[in-house]
Coordinates of C-alpha atoms in Angstrom, one line a residue:
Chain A
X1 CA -12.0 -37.3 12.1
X2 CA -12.8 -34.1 9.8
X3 CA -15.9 -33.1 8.4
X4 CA -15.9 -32.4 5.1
X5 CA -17.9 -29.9 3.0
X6 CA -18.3 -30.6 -0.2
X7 CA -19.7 -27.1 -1.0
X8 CA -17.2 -24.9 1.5
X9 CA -14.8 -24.4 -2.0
X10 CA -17.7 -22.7 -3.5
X11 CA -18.3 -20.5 -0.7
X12 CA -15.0 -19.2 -0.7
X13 CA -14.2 -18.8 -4.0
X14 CA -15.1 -15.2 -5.5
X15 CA -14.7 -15.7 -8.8
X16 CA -13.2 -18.1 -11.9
X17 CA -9.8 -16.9 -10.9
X18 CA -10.0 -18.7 -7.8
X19 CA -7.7 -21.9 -8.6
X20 CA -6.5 -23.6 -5.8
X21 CA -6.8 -26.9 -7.1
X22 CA -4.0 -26.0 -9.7
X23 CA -1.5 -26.3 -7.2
X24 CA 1.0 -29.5 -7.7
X25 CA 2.2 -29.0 -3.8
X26 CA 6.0 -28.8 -5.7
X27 CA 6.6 -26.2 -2.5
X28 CA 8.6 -24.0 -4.8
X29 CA 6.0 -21.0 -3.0
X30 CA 7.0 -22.3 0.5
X31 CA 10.9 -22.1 -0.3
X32 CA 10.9 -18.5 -1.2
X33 CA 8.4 -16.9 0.8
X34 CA 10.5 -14.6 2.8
X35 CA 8.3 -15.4 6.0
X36 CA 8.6 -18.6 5.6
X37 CA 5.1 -19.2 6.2
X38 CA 4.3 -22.9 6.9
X39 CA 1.0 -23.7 5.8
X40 CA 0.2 -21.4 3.4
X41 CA -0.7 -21.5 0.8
X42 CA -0.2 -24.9 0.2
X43 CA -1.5 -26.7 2.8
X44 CA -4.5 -24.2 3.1
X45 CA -5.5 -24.6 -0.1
X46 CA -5.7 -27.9 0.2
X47 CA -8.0 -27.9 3.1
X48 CA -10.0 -25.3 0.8
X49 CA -10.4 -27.5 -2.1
X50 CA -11.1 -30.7 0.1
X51 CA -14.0 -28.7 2.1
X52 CA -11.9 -29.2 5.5
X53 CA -13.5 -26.0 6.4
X54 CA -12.2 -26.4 10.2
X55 CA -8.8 -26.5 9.5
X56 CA -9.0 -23.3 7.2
X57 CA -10.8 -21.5 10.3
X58 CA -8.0 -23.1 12.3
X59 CA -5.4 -20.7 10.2
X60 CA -7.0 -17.5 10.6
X61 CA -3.4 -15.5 11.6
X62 CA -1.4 -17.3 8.6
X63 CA -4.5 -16.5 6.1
X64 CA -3.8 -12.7 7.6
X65 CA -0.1 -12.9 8.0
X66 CA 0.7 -13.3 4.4
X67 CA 2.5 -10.2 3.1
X68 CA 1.1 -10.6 -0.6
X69 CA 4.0 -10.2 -1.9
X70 CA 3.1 -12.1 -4.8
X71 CA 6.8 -13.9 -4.9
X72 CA 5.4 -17.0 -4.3
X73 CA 3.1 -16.3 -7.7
X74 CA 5.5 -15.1 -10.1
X75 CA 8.1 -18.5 -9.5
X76 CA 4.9 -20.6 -9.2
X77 CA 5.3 -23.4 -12.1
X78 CA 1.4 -24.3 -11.8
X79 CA 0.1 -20.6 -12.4
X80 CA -1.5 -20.5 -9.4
X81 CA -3.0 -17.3 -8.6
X82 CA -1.8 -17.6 -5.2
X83 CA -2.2 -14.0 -3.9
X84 CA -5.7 -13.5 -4.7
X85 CA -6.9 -17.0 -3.9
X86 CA -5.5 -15.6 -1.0
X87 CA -7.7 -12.5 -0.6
X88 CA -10.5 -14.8 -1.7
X89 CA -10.0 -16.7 1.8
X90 CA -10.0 -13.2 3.5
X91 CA -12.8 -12.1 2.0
X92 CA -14.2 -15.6 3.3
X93 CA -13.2 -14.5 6.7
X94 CA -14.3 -11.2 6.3
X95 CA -17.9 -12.2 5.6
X96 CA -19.0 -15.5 6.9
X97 CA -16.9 -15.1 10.0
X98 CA -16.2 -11.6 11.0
X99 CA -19.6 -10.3 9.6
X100 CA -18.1 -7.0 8.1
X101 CA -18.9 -6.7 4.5
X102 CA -20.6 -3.6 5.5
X103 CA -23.6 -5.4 3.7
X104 CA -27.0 -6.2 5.0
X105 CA -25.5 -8.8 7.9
X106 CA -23.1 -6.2 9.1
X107 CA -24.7 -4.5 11.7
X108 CA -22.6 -1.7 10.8
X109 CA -24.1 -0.7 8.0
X110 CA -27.4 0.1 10.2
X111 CA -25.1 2.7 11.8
Chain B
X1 CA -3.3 -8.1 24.9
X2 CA -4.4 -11.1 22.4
X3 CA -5.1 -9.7 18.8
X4 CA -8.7 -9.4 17.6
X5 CA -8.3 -10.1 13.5
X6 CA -12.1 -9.5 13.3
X7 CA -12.4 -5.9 14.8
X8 CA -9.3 -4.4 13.7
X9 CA -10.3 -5.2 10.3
X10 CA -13.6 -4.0 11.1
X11 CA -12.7 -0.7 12.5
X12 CA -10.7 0.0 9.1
X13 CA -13.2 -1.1 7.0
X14 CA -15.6 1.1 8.7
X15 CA -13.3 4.0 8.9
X16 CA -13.2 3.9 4.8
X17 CA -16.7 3.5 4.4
X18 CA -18.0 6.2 6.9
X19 CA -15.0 8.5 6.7
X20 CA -13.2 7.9 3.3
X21 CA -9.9 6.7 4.7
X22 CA -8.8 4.3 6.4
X23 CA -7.4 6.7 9.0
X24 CA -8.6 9.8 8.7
X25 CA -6.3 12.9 8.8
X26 CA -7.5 16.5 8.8
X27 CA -7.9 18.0 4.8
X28 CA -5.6 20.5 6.1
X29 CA -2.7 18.3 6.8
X30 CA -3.6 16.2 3.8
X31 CA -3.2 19.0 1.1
X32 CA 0.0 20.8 3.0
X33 CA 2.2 19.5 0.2
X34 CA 0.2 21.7 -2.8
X35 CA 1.2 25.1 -0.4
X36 CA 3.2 27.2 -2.7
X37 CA 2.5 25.3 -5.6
X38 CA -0.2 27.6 -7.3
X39 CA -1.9 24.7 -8.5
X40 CA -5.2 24.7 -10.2
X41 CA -8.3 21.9 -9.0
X42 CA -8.9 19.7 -11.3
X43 CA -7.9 19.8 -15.0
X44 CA -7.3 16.5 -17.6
X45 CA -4.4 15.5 -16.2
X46 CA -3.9 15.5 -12.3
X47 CA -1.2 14.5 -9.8
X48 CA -2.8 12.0 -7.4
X49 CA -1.5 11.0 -4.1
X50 CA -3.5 9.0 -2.8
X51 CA -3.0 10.7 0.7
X52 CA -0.2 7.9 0.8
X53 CA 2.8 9.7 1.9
X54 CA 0.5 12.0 4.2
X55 CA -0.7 9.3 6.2
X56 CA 2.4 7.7 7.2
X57 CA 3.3 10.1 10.3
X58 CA -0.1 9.2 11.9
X59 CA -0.2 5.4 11.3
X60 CA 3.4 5.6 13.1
X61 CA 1.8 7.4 15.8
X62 CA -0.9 4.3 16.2
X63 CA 1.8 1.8 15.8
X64 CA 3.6 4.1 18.5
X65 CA 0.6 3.5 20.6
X66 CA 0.2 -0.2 19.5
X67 CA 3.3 -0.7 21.5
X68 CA 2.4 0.7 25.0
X69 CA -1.2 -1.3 24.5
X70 CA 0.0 -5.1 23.2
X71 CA 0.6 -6.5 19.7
X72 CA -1.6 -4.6 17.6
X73 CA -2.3 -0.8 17.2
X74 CA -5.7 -1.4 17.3
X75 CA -6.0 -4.1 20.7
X76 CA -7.1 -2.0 22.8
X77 CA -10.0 -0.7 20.9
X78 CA -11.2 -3.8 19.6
X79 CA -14.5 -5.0 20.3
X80 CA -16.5 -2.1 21.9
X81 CA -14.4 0.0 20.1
X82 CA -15.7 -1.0 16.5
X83 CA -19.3 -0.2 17.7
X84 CA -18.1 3.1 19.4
X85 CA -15.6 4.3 16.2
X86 CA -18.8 3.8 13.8
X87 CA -20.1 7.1 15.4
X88 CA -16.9 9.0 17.2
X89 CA -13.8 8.7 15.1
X90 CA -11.9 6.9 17.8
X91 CA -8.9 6.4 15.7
X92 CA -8.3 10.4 15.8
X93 CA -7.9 10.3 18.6
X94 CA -4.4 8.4 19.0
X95 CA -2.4 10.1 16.3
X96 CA -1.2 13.4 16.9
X97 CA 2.0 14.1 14.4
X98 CA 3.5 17.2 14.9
X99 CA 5.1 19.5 12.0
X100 CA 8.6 17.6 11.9
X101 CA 6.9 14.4 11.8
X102 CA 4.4 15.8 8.7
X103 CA 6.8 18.2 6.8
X104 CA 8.9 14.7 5.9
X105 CA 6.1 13.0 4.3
X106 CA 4.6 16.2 2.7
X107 CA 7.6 17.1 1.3
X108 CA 7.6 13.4 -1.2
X109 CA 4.6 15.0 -3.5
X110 CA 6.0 18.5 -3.4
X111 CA 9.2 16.7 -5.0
X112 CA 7.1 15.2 -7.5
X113 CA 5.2 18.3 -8.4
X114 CA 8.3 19.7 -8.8
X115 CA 10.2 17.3 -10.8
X116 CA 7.0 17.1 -13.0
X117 CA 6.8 21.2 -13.7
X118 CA 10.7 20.5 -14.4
X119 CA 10.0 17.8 -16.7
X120 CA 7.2 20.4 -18.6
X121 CA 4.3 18.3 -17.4
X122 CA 1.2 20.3 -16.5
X123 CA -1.4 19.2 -14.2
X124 CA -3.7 20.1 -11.1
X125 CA -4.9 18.7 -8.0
X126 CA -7.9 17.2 -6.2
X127 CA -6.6 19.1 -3.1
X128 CA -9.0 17.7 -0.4
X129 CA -10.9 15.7 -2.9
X130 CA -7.6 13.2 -3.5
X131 CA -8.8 10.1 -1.9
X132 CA -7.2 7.5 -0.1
X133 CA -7.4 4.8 -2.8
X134 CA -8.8 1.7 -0.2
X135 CA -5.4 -0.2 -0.8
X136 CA -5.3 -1.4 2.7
X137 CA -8.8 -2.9 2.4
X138 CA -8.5 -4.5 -0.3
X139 CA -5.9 -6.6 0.8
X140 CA -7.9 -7.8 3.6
X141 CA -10.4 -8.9 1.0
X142 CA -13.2 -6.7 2.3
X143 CA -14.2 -6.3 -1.7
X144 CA -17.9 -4.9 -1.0
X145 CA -17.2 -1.8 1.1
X146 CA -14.0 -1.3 -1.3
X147 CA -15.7 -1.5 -4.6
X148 CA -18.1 1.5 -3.1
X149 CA -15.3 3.4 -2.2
X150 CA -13.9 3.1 -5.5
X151 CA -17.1 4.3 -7.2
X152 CA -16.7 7.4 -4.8
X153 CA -13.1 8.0 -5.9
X154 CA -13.7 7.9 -9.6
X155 CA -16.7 10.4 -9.2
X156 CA -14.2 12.6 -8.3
X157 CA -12.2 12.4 -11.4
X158 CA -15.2 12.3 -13.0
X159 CA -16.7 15.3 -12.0
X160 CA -13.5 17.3 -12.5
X161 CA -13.0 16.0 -16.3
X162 CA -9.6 14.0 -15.5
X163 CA -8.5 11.4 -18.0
X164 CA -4.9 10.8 -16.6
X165 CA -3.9 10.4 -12.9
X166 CA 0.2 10.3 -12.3
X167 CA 0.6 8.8 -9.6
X168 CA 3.5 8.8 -6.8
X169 CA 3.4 5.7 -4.6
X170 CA 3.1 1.7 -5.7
X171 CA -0.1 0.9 -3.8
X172 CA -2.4 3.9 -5.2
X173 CA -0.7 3.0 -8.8
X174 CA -1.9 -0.5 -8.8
X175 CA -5.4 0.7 -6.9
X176 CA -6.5 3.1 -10.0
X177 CA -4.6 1.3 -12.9
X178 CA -5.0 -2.7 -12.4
X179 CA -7.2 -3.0 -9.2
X180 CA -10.1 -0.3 -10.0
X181 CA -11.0 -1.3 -13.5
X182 CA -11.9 -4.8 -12.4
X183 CA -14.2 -2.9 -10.2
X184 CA -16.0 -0.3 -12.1
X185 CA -17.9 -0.8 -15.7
X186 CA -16.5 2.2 -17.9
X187 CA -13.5 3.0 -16.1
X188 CA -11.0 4.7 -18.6
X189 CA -8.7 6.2 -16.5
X190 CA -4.9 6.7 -17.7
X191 CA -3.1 6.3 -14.5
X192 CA 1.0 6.2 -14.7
X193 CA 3.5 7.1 -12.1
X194 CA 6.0 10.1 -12.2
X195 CA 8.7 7.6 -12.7
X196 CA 7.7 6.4 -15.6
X197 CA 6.4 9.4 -16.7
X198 CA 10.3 11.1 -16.0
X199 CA 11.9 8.4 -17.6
X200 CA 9.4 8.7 -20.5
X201 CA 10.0 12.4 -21.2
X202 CA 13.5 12.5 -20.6
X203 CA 14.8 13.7 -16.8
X204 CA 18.7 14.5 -17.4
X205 CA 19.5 16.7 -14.4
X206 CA 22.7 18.7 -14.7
X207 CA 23.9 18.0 -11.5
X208 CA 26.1 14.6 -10.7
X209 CA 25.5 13.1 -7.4
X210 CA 28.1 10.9 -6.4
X211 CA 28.2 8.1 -3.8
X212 CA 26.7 4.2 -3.6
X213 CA 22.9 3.7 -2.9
X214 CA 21.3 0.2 -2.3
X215 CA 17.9 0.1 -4.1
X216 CA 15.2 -1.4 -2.3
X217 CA 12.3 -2.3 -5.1
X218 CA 8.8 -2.0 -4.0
X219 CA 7.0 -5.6 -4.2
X220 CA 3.7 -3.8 -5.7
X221 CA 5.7 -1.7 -7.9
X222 CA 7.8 -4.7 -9.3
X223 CA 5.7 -7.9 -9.4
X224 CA 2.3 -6.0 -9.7
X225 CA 3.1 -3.0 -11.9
X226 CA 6.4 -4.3 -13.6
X227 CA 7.6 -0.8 -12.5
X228 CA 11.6 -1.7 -12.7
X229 CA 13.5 0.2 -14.7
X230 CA 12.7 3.4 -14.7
X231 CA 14.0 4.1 -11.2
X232 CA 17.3 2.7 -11.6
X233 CA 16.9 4.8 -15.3
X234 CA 16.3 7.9 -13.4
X235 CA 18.5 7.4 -10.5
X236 CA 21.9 6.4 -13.1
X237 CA 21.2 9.7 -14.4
X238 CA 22.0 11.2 -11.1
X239 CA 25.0 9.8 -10.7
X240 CA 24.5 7.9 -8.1
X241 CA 26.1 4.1 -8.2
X242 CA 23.0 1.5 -7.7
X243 CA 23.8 -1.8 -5.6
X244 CA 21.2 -4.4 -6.0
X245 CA 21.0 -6.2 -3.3
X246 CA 20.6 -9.9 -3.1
X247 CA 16.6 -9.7 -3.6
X248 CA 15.9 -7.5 -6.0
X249 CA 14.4 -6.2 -9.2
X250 CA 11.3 -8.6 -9.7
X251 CA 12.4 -11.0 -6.9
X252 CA 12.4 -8.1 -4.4
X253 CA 12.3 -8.8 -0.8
X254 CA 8.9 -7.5 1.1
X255 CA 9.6 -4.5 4.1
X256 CA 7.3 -5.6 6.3
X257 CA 5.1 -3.1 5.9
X258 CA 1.8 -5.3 4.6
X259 CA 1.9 -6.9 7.9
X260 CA 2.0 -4.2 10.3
X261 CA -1.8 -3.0 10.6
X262 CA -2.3 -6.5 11.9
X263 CA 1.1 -8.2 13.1
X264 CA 3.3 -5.7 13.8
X265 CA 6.4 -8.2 15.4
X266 CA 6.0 -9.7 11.7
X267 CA 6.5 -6.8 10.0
X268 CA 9.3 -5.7 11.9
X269 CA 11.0 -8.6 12.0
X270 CA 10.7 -8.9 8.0
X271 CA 12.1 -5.2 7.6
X272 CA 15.3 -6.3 9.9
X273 CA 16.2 -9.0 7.7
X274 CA 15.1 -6.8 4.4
X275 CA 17.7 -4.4 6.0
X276 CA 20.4 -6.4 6.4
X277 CA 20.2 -7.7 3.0
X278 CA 20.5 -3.9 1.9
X279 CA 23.6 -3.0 4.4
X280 CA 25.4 -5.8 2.9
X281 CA 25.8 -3.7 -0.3
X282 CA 26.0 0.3 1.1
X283 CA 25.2 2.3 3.8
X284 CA 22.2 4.6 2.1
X285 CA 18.9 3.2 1.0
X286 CA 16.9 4.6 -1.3
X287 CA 12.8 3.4 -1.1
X288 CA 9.8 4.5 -3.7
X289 CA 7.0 3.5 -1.3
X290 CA 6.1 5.4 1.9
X291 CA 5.3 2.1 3.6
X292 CA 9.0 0.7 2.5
X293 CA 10.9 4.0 4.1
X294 CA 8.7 3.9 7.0
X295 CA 9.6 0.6 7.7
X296 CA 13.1 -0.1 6.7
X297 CA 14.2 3.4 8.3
X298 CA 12.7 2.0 11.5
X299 CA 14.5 -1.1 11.6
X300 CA 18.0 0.1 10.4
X301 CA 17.8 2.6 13.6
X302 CA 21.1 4.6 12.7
X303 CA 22.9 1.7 11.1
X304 CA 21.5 3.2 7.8
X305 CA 20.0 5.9 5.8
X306 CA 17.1 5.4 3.6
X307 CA 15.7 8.7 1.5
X308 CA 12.7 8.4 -0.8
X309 CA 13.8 8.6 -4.6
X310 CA 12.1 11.7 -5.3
X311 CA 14.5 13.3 -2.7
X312 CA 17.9 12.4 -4.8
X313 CA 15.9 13.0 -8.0
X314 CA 15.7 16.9 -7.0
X315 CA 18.7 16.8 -5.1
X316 CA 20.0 16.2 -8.8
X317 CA 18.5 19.6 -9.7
X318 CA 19.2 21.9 -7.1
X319 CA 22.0 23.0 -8.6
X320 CA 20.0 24.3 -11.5
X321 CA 18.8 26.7 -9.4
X322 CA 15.2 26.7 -10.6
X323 CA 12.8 25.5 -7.6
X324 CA 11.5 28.5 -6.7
X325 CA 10.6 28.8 -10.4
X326 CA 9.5 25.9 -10.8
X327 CA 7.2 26.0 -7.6
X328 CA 5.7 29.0 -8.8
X329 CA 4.9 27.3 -12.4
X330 CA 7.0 29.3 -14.5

């Protein structure tokens, strides 16, 4: 069964131009991306905005293996800002996971 | 040797925090390009690399190394190599280009400079003060160590009075024009790229190249910077006859290249296919991103021939017989 958090959207999203939820799952971003990359960003963005925070943890190498190419964004009929919902999930990553936001947590910044 | 996400990006993200790149390269071999260029530092309006072009011979050298050590460039200094590169430059240690490998890259921005002084633009340099622009770390999201990096970079301009940066590649275009404003309060820099500036001012070289080029659009210049005309605008006037492949324009097709700091079989795998599309249309490629020659040149082995477009932009001159004039800034 999987744990939901109802707060995990929050946590990854960096600003008000994070807009997962927009997506219509029309798979228009799926069709053309030239990697044909399975689960994102639909089906990551899903998880995301339904706080299955396990599954998004799950897809660490697709949230990395996306190109950016932003093809998916410009045919996207919902407007979703795909790419840097994208690097919002990274930055997620980046800090809560990895620990290397060269902030306070990072040891690296005691260096 | 399994990948570790975590460190590699790590070890980057260090590297542009502690040491202002993400790959550090000697000033030396970073300014090269400016040598007999008579330049002056700084000025209102400067010519900003980005240390783009510079850095591809050494990131080849890593991937180069990547492939004796397992999937990524970085695997086998993950780990206890993050917490040994915060204090010895470890990554310095595995890229070694020699002349050939540099004088290809440094010659790109010595094109520019000169198709700018052709085109009656006058500007300086940074010189060792033109900074890697943090491109690569802010698509792995790591937004705090970026945003200080940026801060660094536009001190720079700030200090030496600049108001407008041209610019030569995609990624440091969209890094200083749309990426860096969202960053810093204040920021009022005028960034444009030599192709637009060209095709602004008016390039009309004398000489007609002839032959069939395939262009290969540069995602970030196309879908991020709407940068699409003026390089088939500037390469028409060469002569030249532009194929468009089947991706192309706005709906460009990605070279890989994104991917290859962390999955390097994607990346290539992407440029073969992005190849292939460009072969079906003509046998020479031209590219306007280091990252996009770099890549496509290595997957087309000798199948095809990719040049950067400043290359057939001069080309287009050299009959005028004015480069050493030009170099010289008369």
């Amino acid at each position: 069964m999987a744990v939901l958090d109802p707060h995990f959207v929050d946590s990854v999203r960096l600003d008000d131009s994070f807009n997962a939820s927009a997506c219509m799952n029309c798979g228009i971003c799926t069709a053309v991306c030239p990697l044909g990359l399975e689960h994102l960003p639909r089906e990551i963005f899903a998880y995301v905005v339904l706080g299955m925070k396990e599954e998004v943890l799950r897809h660490q190498d697709t949230v990395f293996s996306c190109l950016l190419c932003k093809l998916c964004e410009v045919n996207c009929p919902a407007g979703v800002h795909i790419t840097e919902n994208v690097r919002a999930l990274r930055h997620y990553f980046d800090s809560e996971v990895f620990q290397i936001q060269g902030g306070p947590g990072d040891a690296a910044s005691h260096v | 040797m399994p990948l570790a996400t975590s460190d590699t990006v790590g070890i980057l993200a260090d590297n542009l925090r502690l040491r202002r790149s993400v790959l550090p390269i000697p000033a030396a071999n970073a300014i090269r390009w400016t040598e007999g260029l008579h330049l002056a530092r700084g000025g209102e309006r400067v010519l900003y690399t980005g240390q783009m072009y510079q850095l591809i011979p050494y990131i080849e050298q890593m991937v180069a190394t990547q492939e004796k050590l397992g999937d990524s460039w970085l695997a086998g200094f993950t780990g206890f190599g993050r917490r040994v590169n915060r204090v010895l430059n470890i990554t310095s240690f595995m890229a070694h280009p020699g002349v050939d490998e540099r004088s290809v890259y440094d010659r790109i921005p010595h094109n520019v400079a000169l198709l700018l002084r052709r085109a009656g633009v006058e500007f300086g340099s940074l010189f060792d003060e033109d900074l890697y622009s943090g491109a690569l770390i802010y698509d792995l999201g790591v937004d705090e160590v970026l945003k200080a990096h940026a801060q660094k970079v536009y001190e720079v301009f700030q200090k030496y009075g600049v108001k407008e940066a041209i610019t030569i590649d995609p990624h440091t275009t969209n890094m200083l024009r749309t990426v860096y404003p969202t960053l810093i309060p204040g920021y009022d820099l005028r960034v444009r790229s030599y192709l637009e500036v060209l095709a602004d001012l008016g390039y009309g070289p004398s000489r007609k190249l002839s032959g069939e080029v395939a262009i290969h659009d540069s995602c970030v210049f196309a879908r991020y910077e709407g940068v699409v005309e003026a390089p088939r605008q500037l390469l028409q006037q060469t002569g030249l006859t532009i194929r468009e492949p089947e991706h192309t324009g706005t709906s460009t097709w990605c070279c890989g290249g994104p991917a290859e700091s962390l999955f390097p079989k994607t990346a290539a795998a992407q440029a073969s296919r992005r190849v292939s599309e460009l072969r079906a249309v003509a046998g020479r490629g031209v590219t306007m991103c280091p990252l996009c020659f770099v890549n496509l040149q290595k997957a087309a082995g000798d199948t095809m021939q990719f040049e950067d477009i400043s290359d057939y932009l001069l080309q287009a001159c050299q009959a005028e017989g004015l480069t050493e004039e030009i170099a010289n800034g008369h």
